[in-house]
Every structure is written in structure tokens, then in C-alpha cells.
PDB file of C-alpha atoms and ligand atoms in Angstrom:
ATOM      1  CA  MET A   1    -104.604 -17.000 -58.282  1.00  0.00           C
ATOM      2  CA  VAL A   2    -104.575 -13.492 -59.763  1.00  0.00           C
ATOM      3  CA  ASP A   3    -102.538 -10.438 -58.884  1.00  0.00           C
ATOM      4  CA  GLY A   4    -105.377  -7.916 -58.476  1.00  0.00           C
ATOM      5  CA  TYR A   5    -103.285  -4.819 -59.150  1.00  0.00           C
ATOM      6  CA  GLY A   6    -101.659  -6.468 -62.171  1.00  0.00           C
ATOM      7  CA  VAL A   7    -105.071  -7.368 -63.607  1.00  0.00           C
ATOM      8  CA  LEU A   8    -106.304  -3.809 -63.034  1.00  0.00           C
ATOM      9  CA  GLN A   9    -103.301  -2.398 -64.903  1.00  0.00           C
ATOM     10  CA  ALA A  10    -103.792  -4.862 -67.771  1.00  0.00           C
ATOM     11  CA  PHE A  11    -107.452  -3.836 -68.189  1.00  0.00           C
ATOM     12  CA  ARG A  12    -106.464  -0.176 -67.946  1.00  0.00           C
ATOM     13  CA  ARG A  13    -103.798  -0.471 -70.638  1.00  0.00           C
ATOM     14  CA  LYS A  14    -106.165  -2.360 -72.933  1.00  0.00           C
ATOM     15  CA  ALA A  15    -108.902   0.259 -72.439  1.00  0.00           C
ATOM     16  CA  ILE A  16    -106.436   3.033 -73.292  1.00  0.00           C
ATOM     17  CA  ALA A  17    -105.344   1.132 -76.391  1.00  0.00           C
ATOM     18  CA  LEU A  18    -109.002   0.983 -77.423  1.00  0.00           C
ATOM     19  CA  GLY A  19    -109.395   4.746 -77.004  1.00  0.00           C
ATOM     20  CA  ALA A  20    -110.498   5.212 -73.386  1.00  0.00           C
ATOM     21  CA  VAL A  21    -109.249   8.358 -71.664  1.00  0.00           C
ATOM     22  CA  PHE A  22    -108.557   8.178 -67.911  1.00  0.00           C
ATOM     23  CA  GLU A  23    -108.941  11.298 -65.757  1.00  0.00           C
ATOM     24  CA  THR A  24    -108.198  11.331 -62.044  1.00  0.00           C
ATOM     25  CA  ALA A  25    -110.631  13.471 -60.079  1.00  0.00           C
ATOM     26  CA  ASP A  26    -112.822  13.292 -57.007  1.00  0.00           C
ATOM     27  CA  VAL A  27    -116.475  13.462 -58.074  1.00  0.00           C
ATOM     28  CA  ARG A  28    -118.430  15.607 -55.607  1.00  0.00           C
ATOM     29  CA  GLN A  29    -121.674  16.360 -57.367  1.00  0.00           C
ATOM     30  CA  VAL A  30    -123.856  14.526 -59.852  1.00  0.00           C
ATOM     31  CA  LEU A  31    -125.746  17.028 -62.008  1.00  0.00           C
ATOM     32  CA  CYS A  32    -129.073  16.009 -63.550  1.00  0.00           C
ATOM     33  CA  SER A  33    -131.351  17.465 -66.152  1.00  0.00           C
ATOM     34  CA  ALA A  34    -134.800  16.151 -67.136  1.00  0.00           C
ATOM     35  CA  GLY A  35    -134.355  12.943 -65.151  1.00  0.00           C
ATOM     36  CA  ARG A  36    -130.979  12.133 -66.654  1.00  0.00           C
ATOM     37  CA  VAL A  37    -127.426  12.586 -65.479  1.00  0.00           C
ATOM     38  CA  ALA A  38    -125.951  15.455 -67.451  1.00  0.00           C
ATOM     39  CA  ALA A  39    -122.522  15.945 -65.858  1.00  0.00           C
ATOM     40  CA  VAL A  40    -120.378  15.459 -62.773  1.00  0.00           C
ATOM     41  CA  ALA A  41    -118.603  18.224 -60.881  1.00  0.00           C
ATOM     42  CA  CYS A  42    -115.264  17.420 -59.261  1.00  0.00           C
ATOM     43  CA  ALA A  43    -113.373  18.660 -56.221  1.00  0.00           C
ATOM     44  CA  ASP A  44    -110.721  20.307 -58.393  1.00  0.00           C
ATOM     45  CA  GLY A  45    -113.371  22.445 -60.123  1.00  0.00           C
ATOM     46  CA  ARG A  46    -113.532  20.432 -63.315  1.00  0.00           C
ATOM     47  CA  ARG A  47    -116.840  19.340 -64.785  1.00  0.00           C
ATOM     48  CA  PHE A  48    -117.335  16.376 -67.092  1.00  0.00           C
ATOM     49  CA  GLU A  49    -120.402  16.094 -69.326  1.00  0.00           C
ATOM     50  CA  ALA A  50    -121.877  12.598 -69.331  1.00  0.00           C
ATOM     51  CA  ASP A  51    -123.863  10.501 -71.789  1.00  0.00           C
ATOM     52  CA  ALA A  52    -124.043   7.944 -68.999  1.00  0.00           C
ATOM     53  CA  LEU A  53    -122.771   7.579 -65.447  1.00  0.00           C
ATOM     54  CA  LEU A  54    -121.502   4.370 -63.852  1.00  0.00           C
ATOM     55  CA  ILE A  55    -121.102   4.604 -60.096  1.00  0.00           C
ATOM     56  CA  ALA A  56    -118.240   2.196 -59.390  1.00  0.00           C
ATOM     57  CA  ALA A  57    -116.659   4.033 -56.476  1.00  0.00           C
ATOM     58  CA  GLY A  58    -116.237   0.961 -54.294  1.00  0.00           C
ATOM     59  CA  ALA A  59    -116.850   1.601 -50.610  1.00  0.00           C
ATOM     60  CA  TRP A  60    -117.650   5.239 -51.377  1.00  0.00           C
ATOM     61  CA  SER A  61    -120.450   4.603 -53.901  1.00  0.00           C
ATOM     62  CA  ALA A  62    -123.435   5.243 -51.613  1.00  0.00           C
ATOM     63  CA  PRO A  63    -123.003   9.042 -51.241  1.00  0.00           C
ATOM     64  CA  LEU A  64    -122.939   9.398 -55.030  1.00  0.00           C
ATOM     65  CA  ALA A  65    -126.078   7.271 -55.546  1.00  0.00           C
ATOM     66  CA  ALA A  66    -127.773   9.226 -52.735  1.00  0.00           C
ATOM     67  CA  GLN A  67    -127.524  12.335 -54.894  1.00  0.00           C
ATOM     68  CA  LEU A  68    -129.801  10.540 -57.354  1.00  0.00           C
ATOM     69  CA  GLY A  69    -132.235   9.697 -54.574  1.00  0.00           C
ATOM     70  CA  PHE A  70    -131.125   6.087 -54.237  1.00  0.00           C
ATOM     71  CA  GLU A  71    -130.019   4.534 -50.962  1.00  0.00           C
ATOM     72  CA  LEU A  72    -127.348   1.931 -51.605  1.00  0.00           C
ATOM     73  CA  PRO A  73    -126.576  -0.419 -48.672  1.00  0.00           C
ATOM     74  CA  VAL A  74    -122.831  -0.165 -49.326  1.00  0.00           C
ATOM     75  CA  ARG A  75    -120.470   0.867 -46.551  1.00  0.00           C
ATOM     76  CA  PRO A  76    -116.674   0.963 -46.031  1.00  0.00           C
ATOM     77  CA  ARG A  77    -115.802  -1.877 -43.643  1.00  0.00           C
ATOM     78  CA  LYS A  78    -112.192  -2.250 -42.550  1.00  0.00           C
ATOM     79  CA  ARG A  79    -110.604  -5.666 -42.950  1.00  0.00           C
ATOM     80  CA  ASP A  80    -107.146  -6.576 -41.596  1.00  0.00           C
ATOM     81  CA  VAL A  81    -104.909  -8.767 -43.745  1.00  0.00           C
ATOM     82  CA  PHE A  82    -101.975 -10.712 -42.278  1.00  0.00           C
ATOM     83  CA  VAL A  83     -98.927 -11.706 -44.284  1.00  0.00           C
ATOM     84  CA  LEU A  84     -97.856 -15.202 -43.308  1.00  0.00           C
ATOM     85  CA  ALA A  85     -94.610 -17.125 -43.603  1.00  0.00           C
ATOM     86  CA  SER A  86     -94.995 -20.882 -43.640  1.00  0.00           C
ATOM     87  CA  PRO A  87     -92.818 -23.762 -44.788  1.00  0.00           C
ATOM     88  CA  ALA A  88     -95.944 -25.389 -46.223  1.00  0.00           C
ATOM     89  CA  ALA A  89     -95.798 -25.901 -49.963  1.00  0.00           C
ATOM     90  CA  LEU A  90     -99.333 -25.876 -51.329  1.00  0.00           C
ATOM     91  CA  PRO A  91     -99.133 -26.017 -55.110  1.00  0.00           C
ATOM     92  CA  ALA A  92    -102.298 -24.718 -56.782  1.00  0.00           C
ATOM     93  CA  CYS A  93    -103.807 -23.818 -53.406  1.00  0.00           C
ATOM     94  CA  PRO A  94    -106.996 -21.797 -54.018  1.00  0.00           C
ATOM     95  CA  LEU A  95    -108.506 -19.124 -51.781  1.00  0.00           C
ATOM     96  CA  VAL A  96    -109.755 -21.154 -48.800  1.00  0.00           C
ATOM     97  CA  ILE A  97    -112.548 -19.791 -46.573  1.00  0.00           C
ATOM     98  CA  ASP A  98    -113.309 -21.519 -43.276  1.00  0.00           C
ATOM     99  CA  PRO A  99    -116.993 -21.630 -42.174  1.00  0.00           C
ATOM    100  CA  SER A 100    -115.987 -19.246 -39.360  1.00  0.00           C
ATOM    101  CA  GLY A 101    -114.941 -16.655 -41.940  1.00  0.00           C
ATOM    102  CA  VAL A 102    -111.183 -17.209 -41.567  1.00  0.00           C
ATOM    103  CA  TRP A 103    -109.595 -17.238 -45.028  1.00  0.00           C
ATOM    104  CA  PHE A 104    -106.122 -17.726 -46.494  1.00  0.00           C
ATOM    105  CA  ARG A 105    -104.531 -17.904 -49.918  1.00  0.00           C
ATOM    106  CA  PRO A 106    -101.050 -17.983 -51.455  1.00  0.00           C
ATOM    107  CA  GLU A 107     -99.428 -14.593 -52.051  1.00  0.00           C
ATOM    108  CA  GLY A 108     -95.880 -14.341 -53.368  1.00  0.00           C
ATOM    109  CA  ARG A 109     -93.712 -16.848 -51.519  1.00  0.00           C
ATOM    110  CA  GLY A 110     -96.049 -17.114 -48.557  1.00  0.00           C
ATOM    111  CA  PHE A 111     -99.710 -16.641 -47.765  1.00  0.00           C
ATOM    112  CA  ILE A 112    -102.101 -13.920 -46.685  1.00  0.00           C
ATOM    113  CA  ALA A 113    -105.009 -14.480 -44.313  1.00  0.00           C
ATOM    114  CA  GLY A 114    -107.812 -12.606 -42.624  1.00  0.00           C
ATOM    115  CA  CYS A 115    -111.164 -12.933 -40.928  1.00  0.00           C
ATOM    116  CA  PRO A 116    -114.130 -10.766 -39.936  1.00  0.00           C
ATOM    117  CA  PRO A 117    -113.411  -8.329 -37.101  1.00  0.00           C
ATOM    118  CA  ARG A 118    -114.238  -9.104 -33.517  1.00  0.00           C
ATOM    119  CA  GLY A 119    -116.888  -6.895 -32.017  1.00  0.00           C
ATOM    120  CA  GLU A 120    -118.774  -4.203 -33.810  1.00  0.00           C
ATOM    121  CA  ASP A 121    -118.215  -3.863 -37.552  1.00  0.00           C
ATOM    122  CA  VAL A 122    -118.220  -0.083 -37.757  1.00  0.00           C
ATOM    123  CA  ASP A 123    -118.130   1.981 -40.950  1.00  0.00           C
ATOM    124  CA  ASP A 124    -114.880   3.606 -41.953  1.00  0.00           C
ATOM    125  CA  ALA A 125    -112.684   2.476 -38.989  1.00  0.00           C
ATOM    126  CA  PRO A 126    -109.133   3.880 -39.317  1.00  0.00           C
ATOM    127  CA  LEU A 127    -106.924   1.626 -41.448  1.00  0.00           C
ATOM    128  CA  GLU A 128    -103.881   2.020 -39.204  1.00  0.00           C
ATOM    129  CA  ALA A 129    -105.667   0.463 -36.210  1.00  0.00           C
ATOM    130  CA  ILE A 130    -104.825  -3.151 -37.043  1.00  0.00           C
ATOM    131  CA  ASP A 131    -106.063  -5.704 -34.518  1.00  0.00           C
ATOM    132  CA  HIS A 132    -102.890  -7.829 -34.271  1.00  0.00           C
ATOM    133  CA  ARG A 133    -104.497 -10.135 -31.736  1.00  0.00           C
ATOM    134  CA  LEU A 134    -106.871 -11.307 -34.467  1.00  0.00           C
ATOM    135  CA  PHE A 135    -103.994 -13.343 -35.835  1.00  0.00           C
ATOM    136  CA  GLU A 136    -102.965 -14.843 -32.507  1.00  0.00           C
ATOM    137  CA  GLU A 137    -106.443 -15.523 -31.147  1.00  0.00           C
ATOM    138  CA  VAL A 138    -108.557 -16.313 -34.203  1.00  0.00           C
ATOM    139  CA  ILE A 139    -106.572 -16.965 -37.387  1.00  0.00           C
ATOM    140  CA  TRP A 140    -103.607 -18.898 -36.012  1.00  0.00           C
ATOM    141  CA  PRO A 141    -105.741 -21.365 -34.017  1.00  0.00           C
ATOM    142  CA  ALA A 142    -107.865 -21.963 -37.120  1.00  0.00           C
ATOM    143  CA  LEU A 143    -104.902 -22.594 -39.423  1.00  0.00           C
ATOM    144  CA  ALA A 144    -102.329 -24.182 -37.091  1.00  0.00           C
ATOM    145  CA  PRO A 145    -103.827 -27.680 -36.987  1.00  0.00           C
ATOM    146  CA  PRO A 146    -102.554 -29.735 -39.900  1.00  0.00           C
ATOM    147  CA  ARG A 147    -105.050 -28.375 -42.355  1.00  0.00           C
ATOM    148  CA  ALA A 148    -104.073 -28.520 -46.015  1.00  0.00           C
ATOM    149  CA  GLY A 149    -100.403 -28.713 -44.997  1.00  0.00           C
ATOM    150  CA  VAL A 150    -100.363 -25.457 -43.022  1.00  0.00           C
ATOM    151  CA  ARG A 151     -98.668 -26.408 -39.719  1.00  0.00           C
ATOM    152  CA  ARG A 152     -97.367 -24.880 -36.566  1.00  0.00           C
ATOM    153  CA  ALA A 153     -94.380 -23.129 -38.167  1.00  0.00           C
ATOM    154  CA  LEU A 154     -96.897 -20.584 -39.435  1.00  0.00           C
ATOM    155  CA  ARG A 155     -96.157 -17.003 -38.304  1.00  0.00           C
ATOM    156  CA  ALA A 156     -97.272 -13.494 -39.242  1.00  0.00           C
ATOM    157  CA  THR A 157     -94.568 -11.292 -40.769  1.00  0.00           C
ATOM    158  CA  GLY A 158     -96.665  -8.233 -41.518  1.00  0.00           C
ATOM    159  CA  ALA A 159    -100.162  -6.814 -41.755  1.00  0.00           C
ATOM    160  CA  TRP A 160    -102.149  -4.222 -43.663  1.00  0.00           C
ATOM    161  CA  ALA A 161    -105.769  -3.191 -43.902  1.00  0.00           C
ATOM    162  CA  GLY A 162    -108.255  -2.067 -46.518  1.00  0.00           C
ATOM    163  CA  TYR A 163    -111.930  -1.287 -46.809  1.00  0.00           C
ATOM    164  CA  TYR A 164    -114.347  -3.894 -48.113  1.00  0.00           C
ATOM    165  CA  GLU A 165    -117.093  -2.238 -50.182  1.00  0.00           C
ATOM    166  CA  PHE A 166    -119.564  -4.048 -47.974  1.00  0.00           C
ATOM    167  CA  ASN A 167    -123.166  -4.617 -49.047  1.00  0.00           C
ATOM    168  CA  THR A 168    -124.916  -4.705 -45.679  1.00  0.00           C
ATOM    169  CA  PHE A 169    -128.021  -6.292 -47.267  1.00  0.00           C
ATOM    170  CA  ASP A 170    -126.592  -9.566 -48.594  1.00  0.00           C
ATOM    171  CA  GLN A 171    -122.863  -9.076 -49.207  1.00  0.00           C
ATOM    172  CA  ASN A 172    -123.222  -9.359 -52.975  1.00  0.00           C
ATOM    173  CA  GLY A 173    -122.416  -6.938 -55.753  1.00  0.00           C
ATOM    174  CA  ILE A 174    -125.112  -4.516 -56.904  1.00  0.00           C
ATOM    175  CA  VAL A 175    -125.145  -4.131 -60.669  1.00  0.00           C
ATOM    176  CA  GLY A 176    -127.509  -2.396 -63.057  1.00  0.00           C
ATOM    177  CA  GLN A 177    -129.453   0.714 -63.902  1.00  0.00           C
ATOM    178  CA  LEU A 178    -130.669   2.991 -61.126  1.00  0.00           C
ATOM    179  CA  PRO A 179    -134.483   3.015 -61.207  1.00  0.00           C
ATOM    180  CA  GLY A 180    -135.857   6.310 -62.426  1.00  0.00           C
ATOM    181  CA  CYS A 181    -132.617   7.477 -64.008  1.00  0.00           C
ATOM    182  CA  ALA A 182    -132.186   6.073 -67.493  1.00  0.00           C
ATOM    183  CA  ASN A 183    -128.492   6.777 -67.925  1.00  0.00           C
ATOM    184  CA  ALA A 184    -127.178   6.058 -64.399  1.00  0.00           C
ATOM    185  CA  PHE A 185    -125.795   2.669 -63.466  1.00  0.00           C
ATOM    186  CA  VAL A 186    -124.094   1.115 -60.458  1.00  0.00           C
ATOM    187  CA  GLY A 187    -121.456  -1.582 -60.118  1.00  0.00           C
ATOM    188  CA  CYS A 188    -120.396  -1.769 -56.489  1.00  0.00           C
ATOM    189  CA  GLY A 189    -120.856  -3.539 -53.161  1.00  0.00           C
ATOM    190  CA  PHE A 190    -118.810  -6.618 -54.037  1.00  0.00           C
ATOM    191  CA  SER A 191    -118.030  -7.069 -50.352  1.00  0.00           C
ATOM    192  CA  GLY A 192    -114.478  -8.312 -50.701  1.00  0.00           C
ATOM    193  CA  HIS A 193    -114.781 -10.529 -53.768  1.00  0.00           C
ATOM    194  CA  GLY A 194    -114.883  -7.960 -56.527  1.00  0.00           C
ATOM    195  CA  ILE A 195    -111.707  -8.951 -58.327  1.00  0.00           C
ATOM    196  CA  GLN A 196    -113.272 -12.275 -59.222  1.00  0.00           C
ATOM    197  CA  GLN A 197    -116.424 -10.644 -60.574  1.00  0.00           C
ATOM    198  CA  ALA A 198    -115.220  -7.406 -62.164  1.00  0.00           C
ATOM    199  CA  PRO A 199    -114.618  -8.738 -65.706  1.00  0.00           C
ATOM    200  CA  ALA A 200    -118.127 -10.237 -65.886  1.00  0.00           C
ATOM    201  CA  VAL A 201    -119.743  -7.162 -64.332  1.00  0.00           C
ATOM    202  CA  ALA A 202    -118.176  -4.925 -66.975  1.00  0.00           C
ATOM    203  CA  ARG A 203    -119.863  -7.023 -69.672  1.00  0.00           C
ATOM    204  CA  GLY A 204    -123.178  -7.320 -67.875  1.00  0.00           C
ATOM    205  CA  PRO A 205    -126.591  -5.683 -68.097  1.00  0.00           C
ATOM    206  CA  GLY A 206    -126.616  -1.953 -68.469  1.00  0.00           C
ATOM    207  CA  ARG A 207    -124.683  -1.851 -71.689  1.00  0.00           C
ATOM    208  CA  THR A 208    -127.132  -0.750 -74.273  1.00  0.00           C
ATOM    209  CA  ASP A 209    -124.825  -1.120 -77.270  1.00  0.00           C
ATOM    210  CA  ARG A 210    -124.628  -4.916 -77.236  1.00  0.00           C
ATOM    211  CA  ALA A 211    -126.788  -7.062 -79.423  1.00  0.00           C
ATOM    212  CA  ARG A 212    -128.946  -9.437 -77.414  1.00  0.00           C
ATOM    213  CA  PRO A 213    -128.162 -13.110 -77.948  1.00  0.00           C
ATOM    214  CA  PRO A 214    -130.653 -14.832 -80.270  1.00  0.00           C
TER     215      PRO A 214
HETATM  216  C1  FAD B   1    -108.393  -6.461 -47.496  1.00  0.00           C
HETATM  217  C2  FAD B   1    -109.073  -6.826 -48.787  1.00  0.00           C
HETATM  218  C3  FAD B   1    -108.866  -8.070 -49.359  1.00  0.00           C
HETATM  219  C4  FAD B   1    -109.509  -8.418 -50.537  1.00  0.00           C
HETATM  220  N1  FAD B   1    -109.283  -9.655 -51.100  1.00  0.00           N
HETATM  221  C5  FAD B   1    -109.929  -9.991 -52.238  1.00  0.00           C
HETATM  222  C6  FAD B   1    -109.739 -11.276 -52.845  1.00  0.00           C
HETATM  223  O1  FAD B   1    -108.975 -12.111 -52.363  1.00  0.00           O
HETATM  224  N2  FAD B   1    -110.442 -11.561 -53.976  1.00  0.00           N
HETATM  225  C7  FAD B   1    -111.312 -10.669 -54.530  1.00  0.00           C
HETATM  226  O2  FAD B   1    -111.934 -10.977 -55.542  1.00  0.00           O
HETATM  227  N3  FAD B   1    -111.486  -9.452 -53.995  1.00  0.00           N
HETATM  228  C8  FAD B   1    -110.827  -9.095 -52.861  1.00  0.00           C
HETATM  229  N4  FAD B   1    -111.036  -7.879 -52.307  1.00  0.00           N
HETATM  230  C9  FAD B   1    -112.090  -7.023 -52.836  1.00  0.00           C
HETATM  231  C10 FAD B   1    -111.674  -6.227 -53.998  1.00  0.00           C
HETATM  232  O3  FAD B   1    -110.530  -5.496 -53.717  1.00  0.00           O
HETATM  233  C11 FAD B   1    -112.860  -5.316 -54.292  1.00  0.00           C
HETATM  234  O4  FAD B   1    -114.040  -6.094 -54.392  1.00  0.00           O
HETATM  235  C12 FAD B   1    -112.644  -4.595 -55.587  1.00  0.00           C
HETATM  236  O5  FAD B   1    -111.510  -3.787 -55.500  1.00  0.00           O
HETATM  237  C13 FAD B   1    -113.863  -3.748 -55.858  1.00  0.00           C
HETATM  238  O6  FAD B   1    -113.636  -3.096 -57.055  1.00  0.00           O
HETATM  239  P1  FAD B   1    -114.404  -1.771 -57.382  1.00  0.00           P
HETATM  240  O7  FAD B   1    -113.874  -1.327 -58.713  1.00  0.00           O
HETATM  241  O8  FAD B   1    -115.869  -1.963 -57.201  1.00  0.00           O
HETATM  242  O9  FAD B   1    -113.974  -0.730 -56.247  1.00  0.00           O
HETATM  243  P2  FAD B   1    -112.519  -0.175 -55.897  1.00  0.00           P
HETATM  244  O10 FAD B   1    -111.434  -1.107 -56.313  1.00  0.00           O
HETATM  245  O11 FAD B   1    -112.598   0.243 -54.457  1.00  0.00           O
HETATM  246  O12 FAD B   1    -112.407   1.106 -56.816  1.00  0.00           O
HETATM  247  C14 FAD B   1    -113.210   2.228 -56.561  1.00  0.00           C
HETATM  248  C15 FAD B   1    -112.452   3.420 -57.071  1.00  0.00           C
HETATM  249  O13 FAD B   1    -113.324   4.559 -57.022  1.00  0.00           O
HETATM  250  C16 FAD B   1    -112.568   5.654 -56.544  1.00  0.00           C
HETATM  251  N5  FAD B   1    -113.505   6.627 -55.963  1.00  0.00           N
HETATM  252  C17 FAD B   1    -114.190   6.558 -54.793  1.00  0.00           C
HETATM  253  N6  FAD B   1    -114.957   7.639 -54.624  1.00  0.00           N
HETATM  254  C18 FAD B   1    -114.765   8.424 -55.724  1.00  0.00           C
HETATM  255  C19 FAD B   1    -115.279   9.677 -56.135  1.00  0.00           C
HETATM  256  N7  FAD B   1    -116.169  10.370 -55.411  1.00  0.00           N
HETATM  257  N8  FAD B   1    -114.834  10.196 -57.307  1.00  0.00           N
HETATM  258  C20 FAD B   1    -113.960   9.521 -58.090  1.00  0.00           C
HETATM  259  N9  FAD B   1    -113.440   8.305 -57.751  1.00  0.00           N
HETATM  260  C21 FAD B   1    -113.841   7.770 -56.584  1.00  0.00           C
HETATM  261  C22 FAD B   1    -111.633   5.053 -55.510  1.00  0.00           C
HETATM  262  O14 FAD B   1    -110.534   5.926 -55.296  1.00  0.00           O
HETATM  263  C23 FAD B   1    -111.221   3.764 -56.220  1.00  0.00           C
HETATM  264  O15 FAD B   1    -110.123   3.971 -57.068  1.00  0.00           O
HETATM  265  C24 FAD B   1    -110.384  -7.495 -51.139  1.00  0.00           C
HETATM  266  C25 FAD B   1    -110.587  -6.234 -50.583  1.00  0.00           C
HETATM  267  C26 FAD B   1    -109.934  -5.899 -49.402  1.00  0.00           C
HETATM  268  C27 FAD B   1    -110.159  -4.540 -48.799  1.00  0.00           C
END
């Protein structure tokens, strides 16, 4: 099991050690010249020239790709996560996903769990509107039977929500060069499993400086 934020920080520190420079800015406009991305303009007025552009803006990638004439099927879809306390000891328990979509995995001393929303899966629903009854009516009944040692002492101690960068076409990541724009690439739409794929995606097609294997 990985700590997603910890992994992100480790990659960030390594990139900085290798010479990468991180700037925090909200990209508003992608500027093109002769069929290539030339620069991006940011909300704070700054402009960054670009040899290449990688659109990896998670749930907010589609509006950027749209500026290059490409419609990405990636939308922000809210997912509630419940923090669970349970006396169950499940050494080496992996992420477990029920066929119904209910999932759980170890986190700290307990577990976290979630499932798809009930009803309409709307774009960009407010994060603070957590559906607490999801735990009582969907997740708890799925986990409370003696499955993998998780028993009736299971209770929710907290909840939070985030946006999946949801690929409405097939719920898989979209990776590669944008057709018709030689120096623009995308890496997004991982639909809630991006931490597992990010290291491979960063080494994948689109990098032009790597020698092809023999
Ligand atoms: C509730 C929840 C649970 C999850 N659980 C798991 C799990 O168990 N395992 C797993 O593998 N994955 C999980 N994920 C998915 C994982 O978090 C994502 O797949 C992963 O973060 C996607 O990485 P990313 O770099 O593509 O996008 P993000 O991590 O979303 O990063 C995109 C970045 O782009 C920035 N950005 C957006 N727009 C702009 C702009 N215009 N200009 C500049 N910057 C911009 C954003 O601020 C953000 O920092 C979960 C996600 C959620 C919401």
C-alpha cells in the first residue's frame, strides 16, 4: 500500500534534485503558433514559453485540451471516502473492490472505503455535500458480513471527498500526443486509479528523447 501524497513528494524532490523547476500557477490559455504550442498564459499574468506541453491537470484537463481543438472525455466526478475503525487485523490487505463497486483498503491504523454515488453522477458536485447514508446503506452492508475479517464492529469515524478525474468513455487513463499538435501531450483521466499508474505513464510514449528498445 502506498501513501499517495508521500510518493508525490518523493517524485517532486527527486525531480528538483535532477534540475526540474516547479512553478505554481493556474494555466488559463494555451498559445499556439504554426500548429505547435508556443506558450501558456496564467491567471496571475505570467507567461511560460514551451518546447512541449503535457496536459496533466487531472479532472480539469478537458478545458485545456479543448483550446487545442480536442475534446477529452474527462470530467470531475465527486467521490466520498469514509474513514473506518475496525478491530480487524488484516496484514498485507490489498485494495479490495467488490463487484458492486464498494472498495476498502488499509489506511493508517484503520481502513478507508467508498463506492460509486447513488443516483446521477453529476460533474463537479460540491465536495462538502458528503452522502453519509452511503456508508450506512451501501458500504456497511457490503463489508459487515465476515468478509476478509471485517466484522460488525466496523464503524465510520470520518469522511472526506475528492474528484475522480473520470474518463466517461472507458474509465481508463488517456496518454499520448494530441493528434495534429506535435508538441502537446496528455496524461489524464485515470478515473481514480492514477497513483498506481503515474510512474509508468511518466515513462511512456510521448517522450521523444528515449532510445527505442532494440
Ligand atoms: C477519493 C479518491 C480516492 C482515490 N483513491 C485512489 C487509490 O486508492 N489508488 C489510486 O491509484 N488512485 C486513487 N485516486 C486517484 C488518484 O488520486 C488520481 O488518479 C491521481 O491523483 C491523478 O493524478 P493526476 O496527476 O493525473 O491528477 P491530479 O493529482 O488531480 O493533479 C492534477 C494537478 O493539476 C492541477 N491543475 C488543474 N488545472 C490546472 C490548471 N489550469 N493550471 C495549472 N494546474 C492545474 C491541479 O491543481 C492538480 O494539482 C483517488 C482519487 C480520489 C478523488
